[in-house]
PDB file of C-alpha atoms in Angstrom:
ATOM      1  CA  UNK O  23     -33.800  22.269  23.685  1.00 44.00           C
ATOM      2  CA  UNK O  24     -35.115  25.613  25.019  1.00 46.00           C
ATOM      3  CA  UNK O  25     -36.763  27.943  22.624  1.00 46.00           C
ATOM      4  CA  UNK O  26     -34.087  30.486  23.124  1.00 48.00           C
ATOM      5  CA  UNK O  27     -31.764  28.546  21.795  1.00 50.00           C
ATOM      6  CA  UNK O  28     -32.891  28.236  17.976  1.00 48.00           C
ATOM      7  CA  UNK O  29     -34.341  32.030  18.006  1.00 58.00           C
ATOM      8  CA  UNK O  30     -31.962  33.771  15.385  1.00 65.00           C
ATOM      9  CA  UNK O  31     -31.130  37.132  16.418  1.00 70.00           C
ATOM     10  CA  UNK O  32     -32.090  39.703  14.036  1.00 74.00           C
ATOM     11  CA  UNK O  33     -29.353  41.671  11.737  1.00 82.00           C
ATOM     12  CA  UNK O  34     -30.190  44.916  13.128  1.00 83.00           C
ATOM     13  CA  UNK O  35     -30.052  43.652  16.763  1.00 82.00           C
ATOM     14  CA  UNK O  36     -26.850  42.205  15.555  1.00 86.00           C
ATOM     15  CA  UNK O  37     -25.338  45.251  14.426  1.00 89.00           C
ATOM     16  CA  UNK O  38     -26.513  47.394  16.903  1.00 88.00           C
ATOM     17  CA  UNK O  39     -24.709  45.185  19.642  1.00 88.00           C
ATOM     18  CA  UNK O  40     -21.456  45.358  17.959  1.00 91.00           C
ATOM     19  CA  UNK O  41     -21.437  48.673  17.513  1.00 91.00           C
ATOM     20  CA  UNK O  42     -22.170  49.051  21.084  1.00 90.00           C
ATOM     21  CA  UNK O  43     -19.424  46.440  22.302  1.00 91.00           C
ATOM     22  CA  UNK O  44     -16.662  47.826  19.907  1.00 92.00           C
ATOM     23  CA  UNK O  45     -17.718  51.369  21.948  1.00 92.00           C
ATOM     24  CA  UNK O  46     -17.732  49.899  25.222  1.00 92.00           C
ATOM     25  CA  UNK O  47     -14.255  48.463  24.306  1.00 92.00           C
ATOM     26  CA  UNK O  48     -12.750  51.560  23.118  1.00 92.00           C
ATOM     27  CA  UNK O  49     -13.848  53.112  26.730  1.00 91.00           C
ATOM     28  CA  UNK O  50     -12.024  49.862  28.449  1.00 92.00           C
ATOM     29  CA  UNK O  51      -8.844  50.992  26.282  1.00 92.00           C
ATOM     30  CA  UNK O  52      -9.025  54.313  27.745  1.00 91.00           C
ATOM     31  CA  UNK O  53      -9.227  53.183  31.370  1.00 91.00           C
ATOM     32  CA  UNK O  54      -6.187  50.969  30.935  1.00 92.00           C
ATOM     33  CA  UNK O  55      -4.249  54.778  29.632  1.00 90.00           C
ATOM     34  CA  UNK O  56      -5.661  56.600  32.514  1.00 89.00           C
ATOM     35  CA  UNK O  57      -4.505  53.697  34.933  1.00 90.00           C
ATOM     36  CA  UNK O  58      -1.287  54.150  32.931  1.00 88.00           C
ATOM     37  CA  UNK O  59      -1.355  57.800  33.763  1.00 86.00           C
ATOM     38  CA  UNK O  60      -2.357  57.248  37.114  1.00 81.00           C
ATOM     39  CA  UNK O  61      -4.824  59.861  36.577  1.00 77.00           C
ATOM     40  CA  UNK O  62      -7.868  60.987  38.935  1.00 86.00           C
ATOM     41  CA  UNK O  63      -9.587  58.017  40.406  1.00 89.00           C
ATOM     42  CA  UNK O  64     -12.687  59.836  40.496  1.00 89.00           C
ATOM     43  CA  UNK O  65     -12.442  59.941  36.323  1.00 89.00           C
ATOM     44  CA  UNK O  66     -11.401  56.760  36.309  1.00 89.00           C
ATOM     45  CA  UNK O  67     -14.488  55.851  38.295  1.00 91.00           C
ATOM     46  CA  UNK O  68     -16.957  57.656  36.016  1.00 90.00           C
ATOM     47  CA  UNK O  69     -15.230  55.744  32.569  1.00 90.00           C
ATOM     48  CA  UNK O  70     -15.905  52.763  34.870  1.00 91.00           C
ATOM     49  CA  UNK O  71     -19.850  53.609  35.489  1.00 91.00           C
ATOM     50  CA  UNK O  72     -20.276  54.534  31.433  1.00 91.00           C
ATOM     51  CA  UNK O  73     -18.948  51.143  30.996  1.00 91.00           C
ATOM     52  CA  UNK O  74     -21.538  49.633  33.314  1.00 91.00           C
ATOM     53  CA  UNK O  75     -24.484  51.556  31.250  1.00 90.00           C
ATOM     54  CA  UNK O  76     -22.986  50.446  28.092  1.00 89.00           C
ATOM     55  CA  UNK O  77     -23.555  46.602  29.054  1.00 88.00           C
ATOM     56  CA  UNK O  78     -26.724  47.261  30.897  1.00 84.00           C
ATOM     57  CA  UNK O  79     -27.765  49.034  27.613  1.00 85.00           C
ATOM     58  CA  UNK O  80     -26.864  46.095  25.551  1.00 86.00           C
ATOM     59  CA  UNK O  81     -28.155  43.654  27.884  1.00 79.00           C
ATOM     60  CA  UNK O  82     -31.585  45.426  27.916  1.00 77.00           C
ATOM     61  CA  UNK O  83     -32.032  45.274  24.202  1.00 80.00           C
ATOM     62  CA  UNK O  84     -31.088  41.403  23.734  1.00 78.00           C
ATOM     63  CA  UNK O  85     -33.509  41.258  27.021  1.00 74.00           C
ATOM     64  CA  UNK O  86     -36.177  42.665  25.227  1.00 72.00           C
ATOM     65  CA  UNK O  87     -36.040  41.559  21.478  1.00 74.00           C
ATOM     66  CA  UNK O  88     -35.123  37.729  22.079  1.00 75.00           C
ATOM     67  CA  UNK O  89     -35.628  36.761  25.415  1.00 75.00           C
ATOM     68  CA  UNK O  90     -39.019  38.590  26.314  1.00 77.00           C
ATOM     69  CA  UNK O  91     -40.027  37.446  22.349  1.00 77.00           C
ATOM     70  CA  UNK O  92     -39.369  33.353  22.975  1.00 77.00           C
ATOM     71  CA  UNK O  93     -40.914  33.402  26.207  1.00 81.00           C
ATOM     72  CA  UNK O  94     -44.249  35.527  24.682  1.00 81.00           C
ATOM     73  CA  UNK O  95     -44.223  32.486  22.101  1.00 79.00           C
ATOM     74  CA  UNK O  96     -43.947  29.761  24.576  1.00 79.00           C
ATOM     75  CA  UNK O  97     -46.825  31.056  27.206  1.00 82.00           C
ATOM     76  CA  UNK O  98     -48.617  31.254  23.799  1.00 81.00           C
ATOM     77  CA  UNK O  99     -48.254  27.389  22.685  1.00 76.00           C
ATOM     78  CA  UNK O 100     -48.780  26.272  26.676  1.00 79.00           C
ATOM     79  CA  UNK O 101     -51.863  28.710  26.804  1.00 76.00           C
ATOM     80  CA  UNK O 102     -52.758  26.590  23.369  1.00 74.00           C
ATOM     81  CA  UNK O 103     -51.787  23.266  24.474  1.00 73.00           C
ATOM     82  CA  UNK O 104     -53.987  23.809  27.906  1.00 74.00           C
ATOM     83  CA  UNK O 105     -57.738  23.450  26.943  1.00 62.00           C
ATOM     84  CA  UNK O 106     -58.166  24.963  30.561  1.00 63.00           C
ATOM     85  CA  UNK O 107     -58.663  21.887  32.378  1.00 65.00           C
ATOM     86  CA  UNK O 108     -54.865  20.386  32.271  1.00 70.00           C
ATOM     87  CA  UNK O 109     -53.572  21.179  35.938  1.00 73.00           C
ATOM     88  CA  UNK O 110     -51.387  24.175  34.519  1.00 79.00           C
ATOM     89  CA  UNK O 111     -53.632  26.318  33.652  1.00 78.00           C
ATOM     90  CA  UNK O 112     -52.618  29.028  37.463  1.00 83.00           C
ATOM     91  CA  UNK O 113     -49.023  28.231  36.543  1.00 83.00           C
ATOM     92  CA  UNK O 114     -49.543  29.458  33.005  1.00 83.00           C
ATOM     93  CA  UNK O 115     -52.012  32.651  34.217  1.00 84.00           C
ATOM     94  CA  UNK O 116     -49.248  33.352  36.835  1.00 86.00           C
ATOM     95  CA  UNK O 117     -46.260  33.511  34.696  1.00 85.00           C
ATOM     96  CA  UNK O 118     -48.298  35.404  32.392  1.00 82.00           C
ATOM     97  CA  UNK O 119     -49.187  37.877  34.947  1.00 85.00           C
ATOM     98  CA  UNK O 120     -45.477  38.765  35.968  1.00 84.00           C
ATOM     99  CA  UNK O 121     -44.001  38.535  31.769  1.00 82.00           C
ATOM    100  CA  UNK O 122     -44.373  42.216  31.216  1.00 79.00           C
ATOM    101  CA  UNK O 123     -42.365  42.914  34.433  1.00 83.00           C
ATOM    102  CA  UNK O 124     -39.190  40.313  34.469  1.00 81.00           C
ATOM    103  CA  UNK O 125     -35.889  41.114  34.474  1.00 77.00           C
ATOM    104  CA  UNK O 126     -33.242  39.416  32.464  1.00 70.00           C
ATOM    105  CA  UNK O 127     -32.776  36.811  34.699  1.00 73.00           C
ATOM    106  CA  UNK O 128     -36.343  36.337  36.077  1.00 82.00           C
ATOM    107  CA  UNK O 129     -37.130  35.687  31.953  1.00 78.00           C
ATOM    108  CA  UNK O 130     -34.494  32.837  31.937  1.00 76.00           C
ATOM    109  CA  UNK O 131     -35.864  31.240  34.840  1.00 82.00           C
ATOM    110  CA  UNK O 132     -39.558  31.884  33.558  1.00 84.00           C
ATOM    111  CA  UNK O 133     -37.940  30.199  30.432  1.00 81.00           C
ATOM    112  CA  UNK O 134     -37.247  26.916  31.818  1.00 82.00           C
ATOM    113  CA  UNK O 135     -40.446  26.773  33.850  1.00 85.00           C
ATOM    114  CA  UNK O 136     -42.832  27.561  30.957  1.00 84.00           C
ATOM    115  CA  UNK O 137     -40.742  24.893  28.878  1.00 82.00           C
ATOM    116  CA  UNK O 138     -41.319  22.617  31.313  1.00 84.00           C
ATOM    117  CA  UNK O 139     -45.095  22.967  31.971  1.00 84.00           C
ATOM    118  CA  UNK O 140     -44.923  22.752  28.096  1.00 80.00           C
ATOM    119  CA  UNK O 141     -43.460  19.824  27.622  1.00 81.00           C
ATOM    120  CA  UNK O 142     -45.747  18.221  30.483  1.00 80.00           C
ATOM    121  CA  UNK O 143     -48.609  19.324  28.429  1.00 78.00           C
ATOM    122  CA  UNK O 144     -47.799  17.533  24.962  1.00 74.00           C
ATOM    123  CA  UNK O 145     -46.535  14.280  26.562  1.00 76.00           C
ATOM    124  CA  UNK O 146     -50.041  14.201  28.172  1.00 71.00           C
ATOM    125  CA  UNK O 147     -51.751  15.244  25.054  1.00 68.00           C
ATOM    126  CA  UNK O 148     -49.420  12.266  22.871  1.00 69.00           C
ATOM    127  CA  UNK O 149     -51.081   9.657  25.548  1.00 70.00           C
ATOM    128  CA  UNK O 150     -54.725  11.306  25.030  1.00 75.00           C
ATOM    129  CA  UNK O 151     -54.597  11.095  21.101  1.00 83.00           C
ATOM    130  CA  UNK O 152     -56.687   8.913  19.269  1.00 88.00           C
ATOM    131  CA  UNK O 153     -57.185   7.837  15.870  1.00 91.00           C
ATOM    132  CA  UNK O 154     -59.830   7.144  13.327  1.00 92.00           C
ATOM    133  CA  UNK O 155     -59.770   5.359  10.083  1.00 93.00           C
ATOM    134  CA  UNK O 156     -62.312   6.139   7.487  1.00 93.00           C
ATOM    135  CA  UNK O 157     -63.351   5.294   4.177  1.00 92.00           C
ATOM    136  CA  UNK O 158     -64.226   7.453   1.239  1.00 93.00           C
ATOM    137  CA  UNK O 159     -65.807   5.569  -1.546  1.00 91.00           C
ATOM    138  CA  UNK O 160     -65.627   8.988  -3.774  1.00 91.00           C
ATOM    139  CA  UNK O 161     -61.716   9.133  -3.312  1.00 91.00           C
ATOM    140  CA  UNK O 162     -61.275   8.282  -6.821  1.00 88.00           C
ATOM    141  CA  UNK O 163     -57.751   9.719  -7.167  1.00 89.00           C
ATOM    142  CA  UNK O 164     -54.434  11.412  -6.098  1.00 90.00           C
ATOM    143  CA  UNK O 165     -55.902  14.317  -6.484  1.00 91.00           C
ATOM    144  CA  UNK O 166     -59.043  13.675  -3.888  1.00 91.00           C
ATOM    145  CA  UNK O 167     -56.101  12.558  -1.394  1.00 92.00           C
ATOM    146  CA  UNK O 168     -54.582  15.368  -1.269  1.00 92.00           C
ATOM    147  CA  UNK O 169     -57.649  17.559  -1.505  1.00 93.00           C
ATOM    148  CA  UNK O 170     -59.044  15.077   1.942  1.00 93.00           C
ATOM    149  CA  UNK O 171     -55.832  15.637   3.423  1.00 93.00           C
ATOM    150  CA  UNK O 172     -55.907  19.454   3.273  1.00 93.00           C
ATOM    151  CA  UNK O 173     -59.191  19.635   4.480  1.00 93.00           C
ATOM    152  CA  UNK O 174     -58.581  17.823   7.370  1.00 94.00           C
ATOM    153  CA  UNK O 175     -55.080  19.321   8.397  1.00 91.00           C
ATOM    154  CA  UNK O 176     -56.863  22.512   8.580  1.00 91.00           C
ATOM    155  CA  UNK O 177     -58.847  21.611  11.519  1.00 91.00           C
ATOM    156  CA  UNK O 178     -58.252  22.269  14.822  1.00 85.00           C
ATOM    157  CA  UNK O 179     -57.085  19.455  17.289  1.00 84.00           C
ATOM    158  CA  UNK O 180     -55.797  17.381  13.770  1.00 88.00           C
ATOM    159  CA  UNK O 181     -52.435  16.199  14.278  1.00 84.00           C
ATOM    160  CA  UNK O 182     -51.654  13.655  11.544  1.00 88.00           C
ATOM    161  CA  UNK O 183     -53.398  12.782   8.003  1.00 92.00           C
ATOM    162  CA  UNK O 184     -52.510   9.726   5.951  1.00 92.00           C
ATOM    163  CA  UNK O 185     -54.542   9.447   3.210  1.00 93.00           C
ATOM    164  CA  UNK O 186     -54.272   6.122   0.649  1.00 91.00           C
ATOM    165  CA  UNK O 187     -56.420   6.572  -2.956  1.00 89.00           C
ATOM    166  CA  UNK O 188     -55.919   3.227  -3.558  1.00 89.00           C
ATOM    167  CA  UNK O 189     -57.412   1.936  -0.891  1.00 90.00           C
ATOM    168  CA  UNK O 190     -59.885   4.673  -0.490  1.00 90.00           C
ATOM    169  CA  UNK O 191     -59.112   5.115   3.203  1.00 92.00           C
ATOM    170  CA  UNK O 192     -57.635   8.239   5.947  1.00 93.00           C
ATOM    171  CA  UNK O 193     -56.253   7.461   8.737  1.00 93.00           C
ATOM    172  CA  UNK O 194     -56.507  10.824  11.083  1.00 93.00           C
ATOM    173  CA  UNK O 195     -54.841  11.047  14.333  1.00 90.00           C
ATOM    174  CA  UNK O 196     -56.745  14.059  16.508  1.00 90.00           C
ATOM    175  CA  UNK O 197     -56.820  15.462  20.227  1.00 84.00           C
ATOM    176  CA  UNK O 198     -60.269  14.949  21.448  1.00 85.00           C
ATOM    177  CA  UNK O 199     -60.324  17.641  23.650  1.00 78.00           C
ATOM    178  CA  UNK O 200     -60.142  19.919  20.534  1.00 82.00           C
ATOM    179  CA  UNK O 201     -62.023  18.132  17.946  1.00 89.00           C
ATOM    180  CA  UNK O 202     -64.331  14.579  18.367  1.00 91.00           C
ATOM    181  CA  UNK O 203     -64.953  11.659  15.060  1.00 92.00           C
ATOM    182  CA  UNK O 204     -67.755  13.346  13.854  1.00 92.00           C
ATOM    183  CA  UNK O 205     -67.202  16.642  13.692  1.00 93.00           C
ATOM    184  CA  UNK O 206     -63.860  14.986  11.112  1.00 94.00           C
ATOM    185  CA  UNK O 207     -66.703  13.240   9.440  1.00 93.00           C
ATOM    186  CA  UNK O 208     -68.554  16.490   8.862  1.00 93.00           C
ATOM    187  CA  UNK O 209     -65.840  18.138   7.844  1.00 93.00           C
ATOM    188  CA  UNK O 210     -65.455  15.697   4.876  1.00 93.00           C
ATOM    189  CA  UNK O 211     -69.303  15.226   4.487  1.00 93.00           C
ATOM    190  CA  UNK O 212     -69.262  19.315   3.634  1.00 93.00           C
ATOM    191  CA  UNK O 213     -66.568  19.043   1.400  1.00 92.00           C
ATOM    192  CA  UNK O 214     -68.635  16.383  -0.759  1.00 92.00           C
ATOM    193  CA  UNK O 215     -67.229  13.423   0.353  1.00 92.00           C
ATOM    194  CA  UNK O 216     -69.176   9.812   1.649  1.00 88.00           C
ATOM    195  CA  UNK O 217     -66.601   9.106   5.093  1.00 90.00           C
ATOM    196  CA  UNK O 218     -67.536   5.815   6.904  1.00 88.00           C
ATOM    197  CA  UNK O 219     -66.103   3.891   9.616  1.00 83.00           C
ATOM    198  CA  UNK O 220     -63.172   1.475   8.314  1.00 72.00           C
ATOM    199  CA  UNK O 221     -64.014  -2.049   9.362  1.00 65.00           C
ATOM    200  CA  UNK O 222     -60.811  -3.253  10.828  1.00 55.00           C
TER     201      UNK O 222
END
């Protein structure tokens, strides 16, 4: 599913687009009299060009306040999922380049492409995660859990925390191009905890 198509449009932008279409369409009505009429084809052409502006108008604004707004977001999480060594990393700098300049129909075919290099990038960072279990001899209750698992979650390149007080022990899953087992241990070590290496 394509970013575009969960972004909610805002009220205002909603508005504003109906009042333009319900203007547009009262222009179309007046055509269709003035064809009745059979009036001068040269005002018939000029209702026809307003038309035209009214649609480019509208198109311009969903242009700029959805489609140029999801496409900002996803060169964001590629630009985050590449730690600048992933093979994407010109793709990404290229589309980047050209964003501020792309018409309505360049963004939706910058769309799919950045999705794409996107979703290349997580599959290939699912197969690179890894996963450390530790035990915390001081994890003497619920409360410690949750306390280990907040810690943790708020590190960079931590994916999942599953913490167990009854059995003392985390199990962290982590990118380790972002963040390596010590640096997890540290973390904790800091925080007043005694981590250790599970023996499995």
């Amino acid at each position: 599913m394509y970013l575009i198509e969960i972004i909610m449009l805002p009220k205002d932008l909603t508005k504003d687009l109906k009042d333009r279409l319900k203007s547009i369409n009262g222009q179309v009505e007046g055509i269709i009299k003035m064809l009745d009429k059979s009036d001068n084809p040269a005002q018939i052409l000029n209702q026809f060009k307003a038309v035209n502006k009214g649609f480019e108008k509208a198109q311009h604004l969903l242009l700029d306040e959805v489609f140029r707004k999801a496409l900002a977001i996803k060169i964001a999480e590629a630009l985050e999922t590449c730690p600048g060594n992933c093979g994407q990393e010109e793709k990404i700098a290229t589309i980047r380049k050209q964003f501020p300049n792309l018409n309505l129909y360049e963004l939706t075919d910058k769309m799919k492409e950045i999705e794409s290099i996107y979703e290349f990038l997580q599959t290939n960072t699912e197969k690179n995660m890894q996963t450390i279990t530790l035990t915390i001899d001081n994890m003497v209750c619920q409360g410690c859990a949750e306390k280990i698992t907040d810690i943790l979650t708020e590190l960079e390149g931590i994916k999942k925390v599953k913490t167990k007080a009854i059995q003392k022990s985390v199990r962290v899953e982590f990118n380790p191009d972002k963040i390596n087992e010590s640096e997890i241990e540290t973390a904790l070590t800091k925080s007043g905890y005694e981590p250790k290496k599970a023996v499995i």
